[in-house]
Amino acid sequence: MANDNRQPTTDGPIRTTDYGLRTTNSADLLRSIPALPDHEVRRLLEAATGRHWTSLILGVDLTTGEIVAFHSFVERRRADEPLQYIEGIVPFGPIEVAVDQRVLVPRPETEELYEIAKVAVESPLVIVDLCTGSGNLAIALKHTFPAATIYATDISSDAVELARENARDAGLDVTVLLGDLFDPLPDHLRGRIDLIVSNPPYLAVAELADLPVDVRDHEPTTALVAGPIGDEVLATIAEAGSDWLRPGGVIICEISEFHGPAIADRFASLGGEIKRDLFGKERFVIGAAPQ
Ligand code: GLN
């Protein structure tokens, strides 16, 4: 670039970026990325360098390795990969979990579910998380209730593997089992569970086409879509749930905003009550087994 008289200030070579800017300076680099929102570019540079964006924006010299990593992250994001997969880590309530294409990225709504679950039962001793994915709910609840025994199940062996890694990395003891909903649970838990939580797949097949492309093309479809109607997995949970809860035990599930009344019906024997999320959408069903 004719008017670029910057000198290298690190011992690494000056790189010509994909966008024609010769720089090792983070502030210049941040300005050089078109077609992505600023806050995403900042987060990608944070992820590539391990530095806080306040120092990056002021301008620090970056190594060649950091710049190369940043550009590969930008390319992945431009190909619509979820930002959280690129960052690799998502905060969730009191913990953080690693995420990648094996699992759904935990959503703010599911963090609300965690907040509801935290106060739903006094000192729960046995907690089960169905469709655990990254293990976010199960691990956060173990953090909150260290004395509780926590089981998490998932039908995806990929998810089970990652949930186990996340529990181990958090130093929290969660038993993660491979299988469909209640199937892999030990039989002695029948009628003994204090609290069941779940963010199951709840979209209808037809909804898939209209999802944002980063969700549709990158997150696991089995974690999103339940069947032709979308309430199929929740129907099974509602049916089996009363067998597994102790008398007075509580169940809280995330649901589709379009299914509130139908799900309330399905959970009627547990007194299914529908609760809205912070966006005002009917998002949770809360039930309790009769005393
Ligand atoms: N809330 C998710 C989405 O709309 C769906 C999650 C789910 O099916 N559990 O992307």
PDB file of N, CA and C and ligand atoms in Angstrom, residues 104 107 199-203 215 223-224 254, ligand 1:
ATOM      1  N   LEU A 104     -25.864 -28.006  20.809  1.00  0.00           N
ATOM      2  CA  LEU A 104     -26.510 -26.699  20.678  1.00  0.00           C
ATOM      3  C   LEU A 104     -25.763 -25.674  21.539  1.00  0.00           C
ATOM      4  N   ARG A 107     -28.669 -21.137  25.117  1.00  0.00           N
ATOM      5  CA  ARG A 107     -29.339 -19.867  24.838  1.00  0.00           C
ATOM      6  C   ARG A 107     -29.677 -19.149  26.143  1.00  0.00           C
ATOM      7  N   ASN A 199     -34.098 -29.051  28.232  1.00  0.00           N
ATOM      8  CA  ASN A 199     -34.304 -28.236  27.037  1.00  0.00           C
ATOM      9  C   ASN A 199     -34.262 -29.205  25.864  1.00  0.00           C
ATOM     10  N   PRO A 200     -35.395 -29.852  25.586  1.00  0.00           N
ATOM     11  CA  PRO A 200     -35.409 -30.881  24.536  1.00  0.00           C
ATOM     12  C   PRO A 200     -35.546 -30.236  23.163  1.00  0.00           C
ATOM     13  N   PRO A 201     -35.337 -31.009  22.097  1.00  0.00           N
ATOM     14  CA  PRO A 201     -35.710 -30.464  20.784  1.00  0.00           C
ATOM     15  C   PRO A 201     -37.213 -30.185  20.773  1.00  0.00           C
ATOM     16  N   TYR A 202     -37.612 -29.031  20.235  1.00  0.00           N
ATOM     17  CA  TYR A 202     -39.055 -28.729  20.234  1.00  0.00           C
ATOM     18  C   TYR A 202     -39.516 -28.011  18.968  1.00  0.00           C
ATOM     19  N   LEU A 203     -38.676 -28.007  17.940  1.00  0.00           N
ATOM     20  CA  LEU A 203     -39.117 -27.374  16.688  1.00  0.00           C
ATOM     21  C   LEU A 203     -39.778 -28.410  15.784  1.00  0.00           C
ATOM     22  N   VAL A 215     -27.761 -21.227  12.709  1.00  0.00           N
ATOM     23  CA  VAL A 215     -28.399 -22.298  13.481  1.00  0.00           C
ATOM     24  C   VAL A 215     -28.669 -23.491  12.556  1.00  0.00           C
ATOM     25  N   ALA A 223     -30.817 -31.812  17.916  1.00  0.00           N
ATOM     26  CA  ALA A 223     -31.026 -31.048  19.154  1.00  0.00           C
ATOM     27  C   ALA A 223     -32.129 -30.002  18.990  1.00  0.00           C
ATOM     28  N   LEU A 224     -32.538 -29.756  17.748  1.00  0.00           N
ATOM     29  CA  LEU A 224     -33.508 -28.693  17.463  1.00  0.00           C
ATOM     30  C   LEU A 224     -34.893 -29.230  17.123  1.00  0.00           C
ATOM     31  N   GLU A 254     -38.103 -26.441  28.749  1.00  0.00           N
ATOM     32  CA  GLU A 254     -38.211 -25.367  27.764  1.00  0.00           C
ATOM     33  C   GLU A 254     -39.123 -25.854  26.642  1.00  0.00           C
TER      34      GLU A 254
HETATM   35  N1  GLN B   1     -34.368 -22.163  21.043  1.00  0.00           N
HETATM   36  C1  GLN B   1     -33.755 -22.924  20.005  1.00  0.00           C
HETATM   37  C2  GLN B   1     -33.807 -22.169  18.694  1.00  0.00           C
HETATM   38  O1  GLN B   1     -34.776 -21.562  18.368  1.00  0.00           O
HETATM   39  C3  GLN B   1     -34.449 -24.244  19.833  1.00  0.00           C
HETATM   40  C4  GLN B   1     -33.949 -25.076  20.934  1.00  0.00           C
HETATM   41  C5  GLN B   1     -34.627 -26.346  21.054  1.00  0.00           C
HETATM   42  O2  GLN B   1     -35.285 -26.875  20.153  1.00  0.00           O
HETATM   43  N2  GLN B   1     -34.487 -26.863  22.224  1.00  0.00           N
HETATM   44  O3  GLN B   1     -32.828 -22.151  17.980  1.00  0.00           O
END
